CSV table of C-alpha atoms in Angstrom, one decimal:
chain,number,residue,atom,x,y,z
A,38,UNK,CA,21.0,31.8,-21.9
A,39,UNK,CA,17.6,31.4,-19.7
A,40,UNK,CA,15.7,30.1,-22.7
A,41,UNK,CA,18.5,27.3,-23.6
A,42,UNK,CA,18.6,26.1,-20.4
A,43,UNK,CA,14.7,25.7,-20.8
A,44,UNK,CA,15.3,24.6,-23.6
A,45,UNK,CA,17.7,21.5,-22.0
A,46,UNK,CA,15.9,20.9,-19.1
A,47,UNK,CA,12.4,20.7,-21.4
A,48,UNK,CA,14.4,17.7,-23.6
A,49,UNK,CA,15.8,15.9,-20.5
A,50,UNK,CA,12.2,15.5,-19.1
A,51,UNK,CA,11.1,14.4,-22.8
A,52,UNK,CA,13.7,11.6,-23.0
A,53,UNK,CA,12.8,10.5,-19.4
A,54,UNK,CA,9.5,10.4,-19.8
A,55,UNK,CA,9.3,7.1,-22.3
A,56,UNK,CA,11.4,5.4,-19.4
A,57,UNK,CA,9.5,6.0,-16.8
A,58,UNK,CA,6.4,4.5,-19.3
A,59,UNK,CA,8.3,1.8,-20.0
A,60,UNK,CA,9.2,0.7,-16.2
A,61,UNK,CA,5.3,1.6,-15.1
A,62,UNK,CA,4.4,-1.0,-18.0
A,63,UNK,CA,6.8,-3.4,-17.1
A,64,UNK,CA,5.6,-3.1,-13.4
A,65,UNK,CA,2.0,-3.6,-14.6
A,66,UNK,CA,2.5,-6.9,-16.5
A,67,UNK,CA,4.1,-8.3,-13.7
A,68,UNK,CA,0.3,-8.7,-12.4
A,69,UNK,CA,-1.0,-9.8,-15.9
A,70,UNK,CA,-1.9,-13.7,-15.4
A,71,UNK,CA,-0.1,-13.5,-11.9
A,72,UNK,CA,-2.9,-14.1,-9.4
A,73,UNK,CA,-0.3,-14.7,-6.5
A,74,UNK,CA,0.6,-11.1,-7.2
A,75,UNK,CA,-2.3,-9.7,-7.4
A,76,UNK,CA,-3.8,-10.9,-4.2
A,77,UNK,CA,-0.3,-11.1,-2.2
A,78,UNK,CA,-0.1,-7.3,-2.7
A,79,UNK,CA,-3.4,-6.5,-2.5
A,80,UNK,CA,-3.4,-7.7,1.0
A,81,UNK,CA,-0.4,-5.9,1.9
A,82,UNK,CA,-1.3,-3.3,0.5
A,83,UNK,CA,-4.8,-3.0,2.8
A,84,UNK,CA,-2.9,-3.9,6.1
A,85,UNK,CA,0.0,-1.2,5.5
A,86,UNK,CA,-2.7,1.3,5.0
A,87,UNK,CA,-4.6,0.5,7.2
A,88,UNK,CA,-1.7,1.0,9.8
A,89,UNK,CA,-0.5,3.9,8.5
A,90,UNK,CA,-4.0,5.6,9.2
A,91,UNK,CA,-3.9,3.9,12.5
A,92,UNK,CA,-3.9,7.6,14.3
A,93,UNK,CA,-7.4,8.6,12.4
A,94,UNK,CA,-8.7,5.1,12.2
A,95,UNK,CA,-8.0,3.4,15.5
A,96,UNK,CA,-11.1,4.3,17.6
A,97,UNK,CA,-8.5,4.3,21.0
A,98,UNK,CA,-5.5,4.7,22.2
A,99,UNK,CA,-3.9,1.4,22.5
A,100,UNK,CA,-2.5,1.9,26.2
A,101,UNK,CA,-5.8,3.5,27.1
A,102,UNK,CA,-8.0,1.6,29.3
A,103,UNK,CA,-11.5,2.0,28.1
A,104,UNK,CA,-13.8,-1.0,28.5
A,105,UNK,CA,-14.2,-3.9,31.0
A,106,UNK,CA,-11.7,-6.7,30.8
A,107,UNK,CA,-12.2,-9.4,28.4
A,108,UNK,CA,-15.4,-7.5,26.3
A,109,UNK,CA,-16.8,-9.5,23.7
A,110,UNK,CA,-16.5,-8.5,19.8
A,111,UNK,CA,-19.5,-6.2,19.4
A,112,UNK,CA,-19.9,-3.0,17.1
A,113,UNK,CA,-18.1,-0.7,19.5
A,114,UNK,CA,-15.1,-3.1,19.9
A,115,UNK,CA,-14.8,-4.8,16.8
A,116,UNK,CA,-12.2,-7.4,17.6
A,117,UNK,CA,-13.3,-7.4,21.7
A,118,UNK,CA,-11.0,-6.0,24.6
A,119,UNK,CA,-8.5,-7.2,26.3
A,120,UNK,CA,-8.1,-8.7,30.3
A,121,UNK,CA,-6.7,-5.3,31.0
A,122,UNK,CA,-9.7,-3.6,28.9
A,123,UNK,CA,-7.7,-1.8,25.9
A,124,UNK,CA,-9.5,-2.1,22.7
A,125,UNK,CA,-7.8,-4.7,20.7
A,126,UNK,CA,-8.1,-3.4,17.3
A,127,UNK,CA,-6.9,-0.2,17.9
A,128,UNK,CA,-3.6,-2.2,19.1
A,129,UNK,CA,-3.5,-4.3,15.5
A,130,UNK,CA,-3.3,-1.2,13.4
A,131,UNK,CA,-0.6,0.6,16.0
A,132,UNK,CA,1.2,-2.9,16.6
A,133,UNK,CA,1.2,-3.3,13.1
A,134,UNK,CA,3.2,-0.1,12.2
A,135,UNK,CA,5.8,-1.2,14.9
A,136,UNK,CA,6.2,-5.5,13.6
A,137,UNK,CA,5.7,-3.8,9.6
A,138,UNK,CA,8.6,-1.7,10.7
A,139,UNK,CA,10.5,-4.2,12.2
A,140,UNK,CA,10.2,-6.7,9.3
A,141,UNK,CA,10.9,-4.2,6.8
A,142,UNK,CA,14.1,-3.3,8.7
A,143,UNK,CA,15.5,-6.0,9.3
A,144,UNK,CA,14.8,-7.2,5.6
A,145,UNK,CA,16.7,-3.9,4.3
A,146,UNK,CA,19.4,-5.0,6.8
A,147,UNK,CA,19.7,-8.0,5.2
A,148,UNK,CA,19.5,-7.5,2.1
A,149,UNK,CA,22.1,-5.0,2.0
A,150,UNK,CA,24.7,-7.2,3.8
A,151,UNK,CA,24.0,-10.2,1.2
A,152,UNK,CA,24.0,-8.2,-1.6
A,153,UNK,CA,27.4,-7.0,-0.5
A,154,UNK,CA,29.1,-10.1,0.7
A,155,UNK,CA,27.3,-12.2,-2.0
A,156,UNK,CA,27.9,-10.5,-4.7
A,157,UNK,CA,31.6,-9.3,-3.8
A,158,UNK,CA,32.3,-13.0,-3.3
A,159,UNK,CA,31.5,-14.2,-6.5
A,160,UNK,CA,32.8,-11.8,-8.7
A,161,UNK,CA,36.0,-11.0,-7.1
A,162,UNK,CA,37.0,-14.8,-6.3
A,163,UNK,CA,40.3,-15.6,-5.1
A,164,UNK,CA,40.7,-15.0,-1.2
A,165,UNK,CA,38.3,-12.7,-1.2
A,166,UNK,CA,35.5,-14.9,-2.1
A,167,UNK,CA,37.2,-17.9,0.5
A,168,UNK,CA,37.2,-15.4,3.1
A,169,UNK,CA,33.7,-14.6,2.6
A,170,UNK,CA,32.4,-17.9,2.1
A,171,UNK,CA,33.9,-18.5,5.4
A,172,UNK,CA,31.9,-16.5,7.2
A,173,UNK,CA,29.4,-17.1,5.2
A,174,UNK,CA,29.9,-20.6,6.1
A,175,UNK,CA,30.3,-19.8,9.9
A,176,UNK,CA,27.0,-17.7,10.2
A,177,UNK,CA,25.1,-20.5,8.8
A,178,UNK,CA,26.5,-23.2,11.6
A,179,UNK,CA,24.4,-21.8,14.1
A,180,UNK,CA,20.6,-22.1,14.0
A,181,UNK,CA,19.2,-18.7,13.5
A,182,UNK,CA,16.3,-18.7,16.5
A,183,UNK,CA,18.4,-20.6,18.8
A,184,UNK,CA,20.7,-17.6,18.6
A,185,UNK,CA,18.2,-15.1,18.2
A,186,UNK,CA,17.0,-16.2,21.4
A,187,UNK,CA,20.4,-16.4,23.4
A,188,UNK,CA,21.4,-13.4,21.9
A,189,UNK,CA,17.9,-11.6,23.1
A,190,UNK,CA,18.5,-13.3,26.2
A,191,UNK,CA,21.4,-11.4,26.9
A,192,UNK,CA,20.6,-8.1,25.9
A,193,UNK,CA,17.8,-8.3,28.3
A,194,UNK,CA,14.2,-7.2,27.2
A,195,UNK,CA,15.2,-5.6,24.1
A,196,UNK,CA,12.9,-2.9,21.9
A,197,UNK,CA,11.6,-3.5,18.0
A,198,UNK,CA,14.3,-1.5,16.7
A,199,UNK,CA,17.0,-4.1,18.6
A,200,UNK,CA,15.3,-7.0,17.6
A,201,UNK,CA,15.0,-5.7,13.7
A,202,UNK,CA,18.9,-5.5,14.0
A,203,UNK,CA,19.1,-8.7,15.4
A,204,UNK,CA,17.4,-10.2,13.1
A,205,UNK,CA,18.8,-8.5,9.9
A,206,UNK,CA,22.3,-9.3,10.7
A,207,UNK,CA,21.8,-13.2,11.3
A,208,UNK,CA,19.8,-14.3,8.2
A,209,UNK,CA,21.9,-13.0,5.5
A,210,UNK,CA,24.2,-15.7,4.6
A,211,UNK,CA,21.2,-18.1,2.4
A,212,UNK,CA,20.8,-14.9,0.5
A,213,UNK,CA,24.3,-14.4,0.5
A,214,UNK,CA,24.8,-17.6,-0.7
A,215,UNK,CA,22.5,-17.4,-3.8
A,216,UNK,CA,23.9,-14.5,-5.1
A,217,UNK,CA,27.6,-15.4,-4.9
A,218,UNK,CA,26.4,-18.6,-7.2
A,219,UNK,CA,25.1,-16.3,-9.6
A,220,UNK,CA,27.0,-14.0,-10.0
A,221,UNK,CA,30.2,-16.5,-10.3
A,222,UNK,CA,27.6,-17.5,-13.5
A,223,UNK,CA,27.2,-14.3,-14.7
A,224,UNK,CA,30.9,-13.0,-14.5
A,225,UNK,CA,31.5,-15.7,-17.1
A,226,UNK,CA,29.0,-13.9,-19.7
A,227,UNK,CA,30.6,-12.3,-22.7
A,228,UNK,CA,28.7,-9.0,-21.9
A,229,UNK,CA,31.0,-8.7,-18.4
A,230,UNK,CA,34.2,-9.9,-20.1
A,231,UNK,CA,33.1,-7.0,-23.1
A,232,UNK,CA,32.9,-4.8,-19.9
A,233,UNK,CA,36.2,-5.3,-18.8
A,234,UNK,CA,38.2,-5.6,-22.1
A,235,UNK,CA,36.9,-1.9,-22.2
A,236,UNK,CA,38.2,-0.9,-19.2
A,237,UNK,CA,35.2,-0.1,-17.0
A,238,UNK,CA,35.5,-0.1,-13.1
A,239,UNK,CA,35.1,-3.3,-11.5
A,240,UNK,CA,32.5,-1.1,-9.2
A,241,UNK,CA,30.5,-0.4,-12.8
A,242,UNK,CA,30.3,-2.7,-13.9
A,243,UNK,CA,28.6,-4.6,-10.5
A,244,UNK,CA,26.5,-1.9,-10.3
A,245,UNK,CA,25.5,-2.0,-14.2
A,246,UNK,CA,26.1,-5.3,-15.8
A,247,UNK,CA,25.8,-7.6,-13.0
A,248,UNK,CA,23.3,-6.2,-9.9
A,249,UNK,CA,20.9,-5.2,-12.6
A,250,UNK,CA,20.3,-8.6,-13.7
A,251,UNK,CA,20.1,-10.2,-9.8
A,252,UNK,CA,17.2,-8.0,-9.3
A,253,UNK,CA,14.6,-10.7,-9.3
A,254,UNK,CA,17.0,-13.1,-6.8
A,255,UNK,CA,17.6,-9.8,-4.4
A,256,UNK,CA,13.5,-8.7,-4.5
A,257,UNK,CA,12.9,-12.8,-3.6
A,258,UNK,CA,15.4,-12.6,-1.0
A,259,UNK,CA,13.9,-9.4,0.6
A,260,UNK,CA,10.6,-10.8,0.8
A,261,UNK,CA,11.6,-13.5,2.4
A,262,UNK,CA,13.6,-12.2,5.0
A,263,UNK,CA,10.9,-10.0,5.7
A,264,UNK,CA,8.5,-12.9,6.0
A,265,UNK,CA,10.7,-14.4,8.0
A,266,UNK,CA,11.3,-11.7,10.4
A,267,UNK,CA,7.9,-11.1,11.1
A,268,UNK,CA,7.3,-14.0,12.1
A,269,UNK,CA,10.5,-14.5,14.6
A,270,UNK,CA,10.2,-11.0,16.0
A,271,UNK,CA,6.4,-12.3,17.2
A,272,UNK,CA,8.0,-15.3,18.5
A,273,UNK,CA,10.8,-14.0,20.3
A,274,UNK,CA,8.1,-11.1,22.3
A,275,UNK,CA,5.7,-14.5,23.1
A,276,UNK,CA,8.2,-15.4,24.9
A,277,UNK,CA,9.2,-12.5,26.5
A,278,UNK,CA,12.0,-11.2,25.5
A,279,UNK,CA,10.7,-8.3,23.7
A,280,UNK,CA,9.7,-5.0,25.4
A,281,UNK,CA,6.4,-6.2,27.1
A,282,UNK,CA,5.5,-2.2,27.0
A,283,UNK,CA,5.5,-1.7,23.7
A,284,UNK,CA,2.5,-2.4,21.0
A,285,UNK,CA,3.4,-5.2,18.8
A,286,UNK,CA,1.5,-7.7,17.1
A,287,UNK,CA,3.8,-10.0,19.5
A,288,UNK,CA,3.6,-8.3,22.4
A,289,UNK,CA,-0.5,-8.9,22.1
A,290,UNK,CA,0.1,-12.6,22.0
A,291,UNK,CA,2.3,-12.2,25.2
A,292,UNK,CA,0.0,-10.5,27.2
A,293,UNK,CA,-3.0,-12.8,26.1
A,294,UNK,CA,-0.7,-15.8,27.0
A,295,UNK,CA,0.1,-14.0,30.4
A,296,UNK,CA,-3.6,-13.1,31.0
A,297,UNK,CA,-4.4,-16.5,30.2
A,298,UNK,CA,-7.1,-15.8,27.1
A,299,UNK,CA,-7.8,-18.9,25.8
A,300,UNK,CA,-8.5,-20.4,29.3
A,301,UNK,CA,-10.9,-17.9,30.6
A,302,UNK,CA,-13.2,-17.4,27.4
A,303,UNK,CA,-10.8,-14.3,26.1
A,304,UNK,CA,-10.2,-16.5,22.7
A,305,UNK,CA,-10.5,-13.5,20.7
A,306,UNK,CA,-7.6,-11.9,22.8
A,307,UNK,CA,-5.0,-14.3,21.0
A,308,UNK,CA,-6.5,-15.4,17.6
A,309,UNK,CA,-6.8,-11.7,16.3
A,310,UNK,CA,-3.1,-11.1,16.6
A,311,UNK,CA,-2.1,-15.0,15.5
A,312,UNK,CA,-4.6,-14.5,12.5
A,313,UNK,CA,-3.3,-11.4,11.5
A,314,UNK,CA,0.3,-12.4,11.3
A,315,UNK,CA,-1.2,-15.3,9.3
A,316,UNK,CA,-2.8,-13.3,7.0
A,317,UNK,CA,0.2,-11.2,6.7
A,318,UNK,CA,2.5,-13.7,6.2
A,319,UNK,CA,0.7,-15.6,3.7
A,320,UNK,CA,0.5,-12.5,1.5
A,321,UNK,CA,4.4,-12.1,2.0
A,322,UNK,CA,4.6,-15.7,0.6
A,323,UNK,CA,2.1,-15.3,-2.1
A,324,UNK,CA,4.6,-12.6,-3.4
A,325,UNK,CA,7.4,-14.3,-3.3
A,326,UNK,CA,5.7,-17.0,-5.0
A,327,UNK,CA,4.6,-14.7,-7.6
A,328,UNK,CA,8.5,-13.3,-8.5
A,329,UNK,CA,9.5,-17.0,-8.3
A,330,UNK,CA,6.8,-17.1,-11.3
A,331,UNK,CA,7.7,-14.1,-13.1
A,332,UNK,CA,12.0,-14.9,-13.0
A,333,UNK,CA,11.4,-18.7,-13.4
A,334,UNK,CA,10.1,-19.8,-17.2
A,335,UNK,CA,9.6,-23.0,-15.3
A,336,UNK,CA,7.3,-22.0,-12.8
A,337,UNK,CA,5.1,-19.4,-15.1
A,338,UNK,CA,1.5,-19.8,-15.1
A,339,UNK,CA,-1.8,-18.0,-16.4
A,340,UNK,CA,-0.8,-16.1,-19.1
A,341,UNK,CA,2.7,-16.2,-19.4
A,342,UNK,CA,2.3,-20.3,-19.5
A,343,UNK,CA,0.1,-19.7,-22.6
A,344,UNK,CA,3.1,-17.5,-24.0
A,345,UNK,CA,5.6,-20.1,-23.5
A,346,UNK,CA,3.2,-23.1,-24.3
A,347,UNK,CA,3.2,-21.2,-28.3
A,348,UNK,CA,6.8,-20.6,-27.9
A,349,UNK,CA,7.8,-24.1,-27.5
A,350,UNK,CA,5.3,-25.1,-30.3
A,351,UNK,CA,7.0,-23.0,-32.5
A,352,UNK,CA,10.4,-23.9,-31.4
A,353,UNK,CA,9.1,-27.9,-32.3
A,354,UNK,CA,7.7,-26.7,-35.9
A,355,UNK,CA,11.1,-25.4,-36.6
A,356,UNK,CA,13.0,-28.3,-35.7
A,357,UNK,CA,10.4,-30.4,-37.9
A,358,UNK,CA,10.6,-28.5,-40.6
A,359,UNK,CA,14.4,-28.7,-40.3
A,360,UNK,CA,14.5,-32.8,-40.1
A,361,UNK,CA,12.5,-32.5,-43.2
């Protein structure tokens, strides 16, 4: 009995391991030719690293006092210190776990509640998709900082997890949106109507037939929200209505506006934090550039335009050969 459940378990990792080959080459060519990928993540890659080691790479702790105010850049302070002397580096790399977080949160928050209002919209139809569409439609009315920033007003000085919730559950609708248009396309495909005139669950076959094939709209959506949260939660902690004692990217940029950096020679104090979420954010759009170019034939380029440029000369042979 022992040796033919060996026996079983040795065949089930045999058959699984050509599909997890196959995914780790389909993951690798979505860098081949894709420069926007291979730099967008590269970057990210380096900054959530770099965080992550923040407790055996930061030379200080970030609430620690340990120069004179306003130090410039030098070899022990790489990035300066601030007007109430903490090392400002040693803030980017905590403050970047806590906006990384953040952004990543409120993302997954979003993503989740587009996926599910989107897609239930399209496919069921009916009431169902007017009532959702409604909301959809509601949620969309109101600008989303403007009522980030009420809404943050009213909580009162509100933490990174708050403001990640926040966040997540007011941009979902243009995801939302996208996906309901889709899938209303894709419920018309005769591989969903085969689904159903066999009797599979209408749960199935959204998890199997149809979510599978949204994968490129939901992984664009994500980064975007992500991008876009990043750059919001910084915005609403400049103007205060974060929690002013914890490290964030945008917490720095409200202390060096408070402490008055750029008008007292501190420059450094504010453009280290504004550069990083820069740099940050462009990767983040480089990314989503770089899916756009993978799910889009029309917006391929490197090597995949070469692919396509052959394929369309083939495509005109035939047809001339045809006439002929």
């Amino acid at each position: 009995m022992t040796d033919q459940l060996s026996i079983q378990s040795a065949n089930r990792r045999s058959m699984a391991a050509p599909g997890k080959r196959k995914r780790l080459r389909n993951f690798l060519a979505f860098f081949h030719g894709n420069m926007s990928a291979k730099i967008g993540f590269g970057v990210m890659a380096i900054v959530m690293v770099a965080c992550l080691m923040a407790p055996w790479v930061a030379p200080y702790d970030p609430q620690e006092r340990v120069a004179r105010p306003h130090v410039e850049p030098s070899a022990e302070h790489i990035f300066g210190t601030t007007r109430q002397g903490r090392d400002i580096f040693s803030q980017i790399l905590y403050g970047g776990q806590a906006s990384l977080a953040v952004a990543f949160t409120a993302g997954a928050i979003s993503t989740v509640i587009s996926i599910l209002v989107g897609i239930s919209a399209g496919y069921f139809g009916g009431r169902i998709d007017q009532w959702l569409n409604f909301v959809m439609n509601v949620v969309l009315v109101f600008p989303q900082l403007p009522l980030l920033i009420v809404l943050a007003a009213f909580l009162g000085q509100v933490g990174p997890i708050v403001i990640a919730i926040l966040i997540g559950v007011t941009s979902w609708p243009w995801g939302a949106r996208v996906l309901r248009s889709q899938t209303m396309a894709l419920r018309q495909k005769e591989f969903v109507l085969s689904a159903e005139c066999m009797g599979e669950s209408r749960i199935r076959i959204i998890l199997v037939e149809i979510l599978p094939n949204l994968i490129s709209i939901v992984a664009g959506s994500f980064v975007g929200v992500v991008m876009y949260a990043l750059i919001n939660e910084a915005g609403l902690e400049f103007l205060g209505l974060g929690d002013p004692t914890s490290v964030t990217w945008g917490t720095m940029l409200y202390w060096a506006q408070s402490s008055a950096a750029l008008y007292t020679g501190g420059w450094w104090e504010m453009i280290v934090p504004a550069l990083t979420i820069a740099l940050v954010g462009g990767a983040l759009a480089l990314i989503n550039i770089s899916i756009d170019q993978v799910s889009n034939p029309k917006l391929k380029t490197g090597a995949h335009i070469k692919r396509w440029r052959r394929l369309n000369r083939d495509i005109q042979a035939k047809r001339l050969r045809g006439v002929s």
